[in-house]
Amino acid sequence: MRESADDPLIARVAEELRRPVAVRPGFDERVMAAVRRPVDHLPVRAWTWLREPRTLAVSPLGGLAMAAGLAALLVVGTWRPGSETGPSGALGDAPAGAAQAASADAASLVTFVLLEPRAGAVTLAGDFNGWDAARTPLRRESSGIWTIDVPLRPGRYRYAFVVDGRRFVADPAAPRAVGDDFGQPTSVVTVGGAARAAGGLL
Amino acid sequence: MNVRLLMVAAALGALAPPAAARAQTERLAGRVEARTRAAVEALVDSARAAGLPGGPLVNKALEGASKGADGARIVAAVRTLSRNLARARSALGSASAEAELVAGAAALQAGVEASFLELLRAERRREPVVVSLAVMADLVANGVPPDTAAQAVLALARVGTREAELVAFRQSVERDVALGAPAGAAASLRLNEGARQAFVDQANTFAPANRTPRKP
């Protein structure tokens, strides 16, 4: 732009613009420091924080508590309902893998029946109750028929009736177990998978 | 305490036996005498370390205790089952369910060759094979030779036989054997009968449903 000497207004403006700006001391340094500072975004800060080595001060008790918490997480992570044989309930004692194999993990109500007119007591011992005869007593119906319903998940179970607390009796209505390891009569019941979600006694 | 020490403490905590595994072996307390229990626990730990289920092994020990077997017999039975579970997993695949491994171990103990388990899994890759394996073992328990039983079940699996039909097949063989038929012959006969019925069903499926005979 070329200034005109005839125009006093323009001359005043030009003079004003030519006057050096007064800045506070250290202004240049502050500007340059701000320019040199790395970008201060959150992800960058977080990454920088993660990479920086640091020392944590934890008491021995706190360390043990954290270790226990980690172990508990591992247990929770690997536990599946019914995956471990529990001490109570036929369902808890059922093999659980079938839950993975079959879409239907539903329990089937299996009826066990034994005709023993002269028995004083009949119980059931098998893989589904930890072979604890005391846990699953049968009800006496009319005519010496003993019966009980047990919910079982899909799987194959070995079992036997225990008459009067001492005599093992195989189920006459079920297949016998092959190769009995302990020299006592043992039967087998297989509960089917998805196709037989209800009443799956096979 | 620095981070390294903390990591060591965490690793020790992680190595401690999980609560569920402890619950498994605690079922042996009061049921099995101490020496037998220690031997069974060692077998269960080894099995679990190899990725095998421990529950069936504990059940086997409890079965022995319930039947009054001595410690040596219990340990031997648990060891045999552990070996058969490992063989079953090897044949059926590592993704097999626990119930399949248990049924597979029973079939192997009955004398069925592991190769039949592999073939069965190949036939029914997406379906549970618990019932098929159980029927194999049940047929052998009825006197059917292991190879015949396995081949029969495999043949039925190949034509898509359902679980209930497999069980009906087993029951038919049982009935025949109870009536005096040789077990192997009964299985073969029922298998042929099933194949013939399947052929008739297939023929009916393709036949026109409402075809009326044309008058001459």
mmCIF file with all atom_site columns, C-alpha atoms in Angstrom, chain B residues 84-187:
data_model
loop_
_atom_site.group_PDB
_atom_site.id
_atom_site.type_symbol
_atom_site.label_atom_id
_atom_site.label_alt_id
_atom_site.label_comp_id
_atom_site.label_asym_id
_atom_site.label_entity_id
_atom_site.label_seq_id
_atom_site.pdbx_PDB_ins_code
_atom_site.Cartn_x
_atom_site.Cartn_y
_atom_site.Cartn_z
_atom_site.occupancy
_atom_site.B_iso_or_equiv
_atom_site.pdbx_formal_charge
_atom_site.auth_seq_id
_atom_site.auth_comp_id
_atom_site.auth_asym_id
_atom_site.auth_atom_id
_atom_site.pdbx_PDB_model_num
ATOM 1   C CA . ASN B 1 84  ? -9.605  -94.272  29.820 1.00 0.00 ? 84  ASN B CA 1
ATOM 2   C CA . LEU B 1 85  ? -10.735 -90.656  30.150 1.00 0.00 ? 85  LEU B CA 1
ATOM 3   C CA . ALA B 1 86  ? -7.452  -89.570  28.581 1.00 0.00 ? 86  ALA B CA 1
ATOM 4   C CA . ARG B 1 87  ? -7.868  -92.096  25.747 1.00 0.00 ? 87  ARG B CA 1
ATOM 5   C CA . ALA B 1 88  ? -11.457 -90.971  25.229 1.00 0.00 ? 88  ALA B CA 1
ATOM 6   C CA . ARG B 1 89  ? -10.412 -87.342  24.987 1.00 0.00 ? 89  ARG B CA 1
ATOM 7   C CA . SER B 1 90  ? -7.660  -88.225  22.573 1.00 0.00 ? 90  SER B CA 1
ATOM 8   C CA . ALA B 1 91  ? -10.163 -90.055  20.350 1.00 0.00 ? 91  ALA B CA 1
ATOM 9   C CA . LEU B 1 92  ? -13.115 -87.683  20.696 1.00 0.00 ? 92  LEU B CA 1
ATOM 10  C CA . GLY B 1 93  ? -11.176 -84.407  20.709 1.00 0.00 ? 93  GLY B CA 1
ATOM 11  C CA . SER B 1 94  ? -10.172 -81.927  23.351 1.00 0.00 ? 94  SER B CA 1
ATOM 12  C CA . ALA B 1 95  ? -13.410 -79.952  22.975 1.00 0.00 ? 95  ALA B CA 1
ATOM 13  C CA . SER B 1 96  ? -15.469 -82.919  24.102 1.00 0.00 ? 96  SER B CA 1
ATOM 14  C CA . ALA B 1 97  ? -17.830 -82.488  27.006 1.00 0.00 ? 97  ALA B CA 1
ATOM 15  C CA . GLU B 1 98  ? -17.249 -84.211  30.320 1.00 0.00 ? 98  GLU B CA 1
ATOM 16  C CA . ALA B 1 99  ? -20.306 -86.425  29.825 1.00 0.00 ? 99  ALA B CA 1
ATOM 17  C CA . GLU B 1 100 ? -18.921 -87.538  26.460 1.00 0.00 ? 100 GLU B CA 1
ATOM 18  C CA . LEU B 1 101 ? -15.574 -88.398  27.999 1.00 0.00 ? 101 LEU B CA 1
ATOM 19  C CA . VAL B 1 102 ? -17.281 -90.409  30.731 1.00 0.00 ? 102 VAL B CA 1
ATOM 20  C CA . ALA B 1 103 ? -19.376 -92.315  28.189 1.00 0.00 ? 103 ALA B CA 1
ATOM 21  C CA . GLY B 1 104 ? -16.328 -92.742  25.947 1.00 0.00 ? 104 GLY B CA 1
ATOM 22  C CA . ALA B 1 105 ? -14.290 -94.119  28.839 1.00 0.00 ? 105 ALA B CA 1
ATOM 23  C CA . ALA B 1 106 ? -17.075 -96.616  29.550 1.00 0.00 ? 106 ALA B CA 1
ATOM 24  C CA . ALA B 1 107 ? -17.070 -97.749  25.913 1.00 0.00 ? 107 ALA B CA 1
ATOM 25  C CA . LEU B 1 108 ? -13.299 -98.136  25.969 1.00 0.00 ? 108 LEU B CA 1
ATOM 26  C CA . GLN B 1 109 ? -13.458 -100.087 29.208 1.00 0.00 ? 109 GLN B CA 1
ATOM 27  C CA . ALA B 1 110 ? -16.050 -102.325 27.572 1.00 0.00 ? 110 ALA B CA 1
ATOM 28  C CA . GLY B 1 111 ? -13.466 -103.161 24.905 1.00 0.00 ? 111 GLY B CA 1
ATOM 29  C CA . VAL B 1 112 ? -14.458 -100.845 22.065 1.00 0.00 ? 112 VAL B CA 1
ATOM 30  C CA . GLU B 1 113 ? -11.465 -99.729  19.993 1.00 0.00 ? 113 GLU B CA 1
ATOM 31  C CA . ALA B 1 114 ? -10.544 -96.034  20.232 1.00 0.00 ? 114 ALA B CA 1
ATOM 32  C CA . SER B 1 115 ? -10.668 -95.797  16.440 1.00 0.00 ? 115 SER B CA 1
ATOM 33  C CA . PHE B 1 116 ? -14.454 -96.328  16.583 1.00 0.00 ? 116 PHE B CA 1
ATOM 34  C CA . LEU B 1 117 ? -14.750 -93.315  18.880 1.00 0.00 ? 117 LEU B CA 1
ATOM 35  C CA . GLU B 1 118 ? -12.818 -91.232  16.366 1.00 0.00 ? 118 GLU B CA 1
ATOM 36  C CA . LEU B 1 119 ? -15.093 -92.383  13.550 1.00 0.00 ? 119 LEU B CA 1
ATOM 37  C CA . LEU B 1 120 ? -18.188 -91.653  15.619 1.00 0.00 ? 120 LEU B CA 1
ATOM 38  C CA . ARG B 1 121 ? -16.975 -88.134  16.369 1.00 0.00 ? 121 ARG B CA 1
ATOM 39  C CA . ALA B 1 122 ? -16.235 -87.606  12.688 1.00 0.00 ? 122 ALA B CA 1
ATOM 40  C CA . GLU B 1 123 ? -19.800 -88.648  11.878 1.00 0.00 ? 123 GLU B CA 1
ATOM 41  C CA . ARG B 1 124 ? -21.405 -86.490  14.568 1.00 0.00 ? 124 ARG B CA 1
ATOM 42  C CA . ARG B 1 125 ? -19.104 -83.533  14.799 1.00 0.00 ? 125 ARG B CA 1
ATOM 43  C CA . ARG B 1 126 ? -21.770 -81.063  15.855 1.00 0.00 ? 126 ARG B CA 1
ATOM 44  C CA . GLU B 1 127 ? -23.898 -83.302  18.052 1.00 0.00 ? 127 GLU B CA 1
ATOM 45  C CA . PRO B 1 128 ? -23.317 -84.826  21.458 1.00 0.00 ? 128 PRO B CA 1
ATOM 46  C CA . VAL B 1 129 ? -22.317 -88.483  21.257 1.00 0.00 ? 129 VAL B CA 1
ATOM 47  C CA . VAL B 1 130 ? -23.115 -89.445  24.846 1.00 0.00 ? 130 VAL B CA 1
ATOM 48  C CA . VAL B 1 131 ? -26.030 -91.696  23.934 1.00 0.00 ? 131 VAL B CA 1
ATOM 49  C CA . SER B 1 132 ? -24.210 -93.341  21.017 1.00 0.00 ? 132 SER B CA 1
ATOM 50  C CA . LEU B 1 133 ? -21.253 -94.187  23.243 1.00 0.00 ? 133 LEU B CA 1
ATOM 51  C CA . ALA B 1 134 ? -23.539 -95.369  26.031 1.00 0.00 ? 134 ALA B CA 1
ATOM 52  C CA . VAL B 1 135 ? -25.393 -97.674  23.645 1.00 0.00 ? 135 VAL B CA 1
ATOM 53  C CA . MET B 1 136 ? -22.058 -99.138  22.502 1.00 0.00 ? 136 MET B CA 1
ATOM 54  C CA . ALA B 1 137 ? -21.117 -99.953  26.095 1.00 0.00 ? 137 ALA B CA 1
ATOM 55  C CA . ASP B 1 138 ? -24.607 -101.238 26.928 1.00 0.00 ? 138 ASP B CA 1
ATOM 56  C CA . LEU B 1 139 ? -24.602 -103.595 23.938 1.00 0.00 ? 139 LEU B CA 1
ATOM 57  C CA . VAL B 1 140 ? -21.253 -105.010 25.025 1.00 0.00 ? 140 VAL B CA 1
ATOM 58  C CA . ALA B 1 141 ? -22.631 -105.443 28.550 1.00 0.00 ? 141 ALA B CA 1
ATOM 59  C CA . ASN B 1 142 ? -25.412 -107.479 26.939 1.00 0.00 ? 142 ASN B CA 1
ATOM 60  C CA . GLY B 1 143 ? -22.920 -109.798 25.344 1.00 0.00 ? 143 GLY B CA 1
ATOM 61  C CA . VAL B 1 144 ? -22.536 -108.216 21.911 1.00 0.00 ? 144 VAL B CA 1
ATOM 62  C CA . PRO B 1 145 ? -18.879 -108.382 20.799 1.00 0.00 ? 145 PRO B CA 1
ATOM 63  C CA . PRO B 1 146 ? -17.271 -104.912 21.087 1.00 0.00 ? 146 PRO B CA 1
ATOM 64  C CA . ASP B 1 147 ? -16.479 -104.600 17.371 1.00 0.00 ? 147 ASP B CA 1
ATOM 65  C CA . THR B 1 148 ? -20.010 -105.632 16.391 1.00 0.00 ? 148 THR B CA 1
ATOM 66  C CA . ALA B 1 149 ? -21.531 -103.195 18.878 1.00 0.00 ? 149 ALA B CA 1
ATOM 67  C CA . ALA B 1 150 ? -19.337 -100.337 17.691 1.00 0.00 ? 150 ALA B CA 1
ATOM 68  C CA . GLN B 1 151 ? -19.944 -101.050 14.006 1.00 0.00 ? 151 GLN B CA 1
ATOM 69  C CA . ALA B 1 152 ? -23.704 -101.222 14.587 1.00 0.00 ? 152 ALA B CA 1
ATOM 70  C CA . VAL B 1 153 ? -23.817 -97.884  16.391 1.00 0.00 ? 153 VAL B CA 1
ATOM 71  C CA . LEU B 1 154 ? -21.547 -96.315  13.800 1.00 0.00 ? 154 LEU B CA 1
ATOM 72  C CA . ALA B 1 155 ? -23.757 -97.565  10.964 1.00 0.00 ? 155 ALA B CA 1
ATOM 73  C CA . LEU B 1 156 ? -26.805 -96.118  12.710 1.00 0.00 ? 156 LEU B CA 1
ATOM 74  C CA . ALA B 1 157 ? -25.018 -92.822  13.278 1.00 0.00 ? 157 ALA B CA 1
ATOM 75  C CA . ARG B 1 158 ? -24.124 -92.637  9.575  1.00 0.00 ? 158 ARG B CA 1
ATOM 76  C CA . VAL B 1 159 ? -27.780 -92.735  8.568  1.00 0.00 ? 159 VAL B CA 1
ATOM 77  C CA . GLY B 1 160 ? -28.653 -90.015  11.073 1.00 0.00 ? 160 GLY B CA 1
ATOM 78  C CA . THR B 1 161 ? -30.364 -92.203  13.643 1.00 0.00 ? 161 THR B CA 1
ATOM 79  C CA . ARG B 1 162 ? -31.770 -90.186  16.519 1.00 0.00 ? 162 ARG B CA 1
ATOM 80  C CA . GLU B 1 163 ? -31.004 -90.818  20.213 1.00 0.00 ? 163 GLU B CA 1
ATOM 81  C CA . ALA B 1 164 ? -34.382 -92.384  20.939 1.00 0.00 ? 164 ALA B CA 1
ATOM 82  C CA . GLU B 1 165 ? -34.004 -94.740  17.957 1.00 0.00 ? 165 GLU B CA 1
ATOM 83  C CA . LEU B 1 166 ? -30.561 -95.776  19.134 1.00 0.00 ? 166 LEU B CA 1
ATOM 84  C CA . VAL B 1 167 ? -32.016 -96.641  22.507 1.00 0.00 ? 167 VAL B CA 1
ATOM 85  C CA . ALA B 1 168 ? -34.890 -98.517  20.879 1.00 0.00 ? 168 ALA B CA 1
ATOM 86  C CA . PHE B 1 169 ? -32.277 -100.506 18.936 1.00 0.00 ? 169 PHE B CA 1
ATOM 87  C CA . ARG B 1 170 ? -30.463 -101.376 22.171 1.00 0.00 ? 170 ARG B CA 1
ATOM 88  C CA . GLN B 1 171 ? -33.727 -102.400 23.822 1.00 0.00 ? 171 GLN B CA 1
ATOM 89  C CA . SER B 1 172 ? -34.616 -104.655 20.885 1.00 0.00 ? 172 SER B CA 1
ATOM 90  C CA . VAL B 1 173 ? -31.267 -106.412 21.149 1.00 0.00 ? 173 VAL B CA 1
ATOM 91  C CA . GLU B 1 174 ? -31.740 -106.782 24.923 1.00 0.00 ? 174 GLU B CA 1
ATOM 92  C CA . ARG B 1 175 ? -35.142 -108.364 24.371 1.00 0.00 ? 175 ARG B CA 1
ATOM 93  C CA . ASP B 1 176 ? -33.773 -110.770 21.783 1.00 0.00 ? 176 ASP B CA 1
ATOM 94  C CA . VAL B 1 177 ? -30.918 -111.782 24.061 1.00 0.00 ? 177 VAL B CA 1
ATOM 95  C CA . ALA B 1 178 ? -33.338 -112.289 26.958 1.00 0.00 ? 178 ALA B CA 1
ATOM 96  C CA . LEU B 1 179 ? -35.353 -114.586 24.694 1.00 0.00 ? 179 LEU B CA 1
ATOM 97  C CA . GLY B 1 180 ? -32.257 -116.659 23.998 1.00 0.00 ? 180 GLY B CA 1
ATOM 98  C CA . ALA B 1 181 ? -30.799 -115.203 20.810 1.00 0.00 ? 181 ALA B CA 1
ATOM 99  C CA . PRO B 1 182 ? -27.011 -114.968 20.516 1.00 0.00 ? 182 PRO B CA 1
ATOM 100 C CA . ALA B 1 183 ? -26.110 -111.339 21.283 1.00 0.00 ? 183 ALA B CA 1
ATOM 101 C CA . GLY B 1 184 ? -23.983 -110.700 18.188 1.00 0.00 ? 184 GLY B CA 1
ATOM 102 C CA . ALA B 1 185 ? -26.576 -112.196 15.882 1.00 0.00 ? 185 ALA B CA 1
ATOM 103 C CA . ALA B 1 186 ? -29.336 -110.199 17.545 1.00 0.00 ? 186 ALA B CA 1
ATOM 104 C CA . ALA B 1 187 ? -27.425 -106.946 16.991 1.00 0.00 ? 187 ALA B CA 1
#
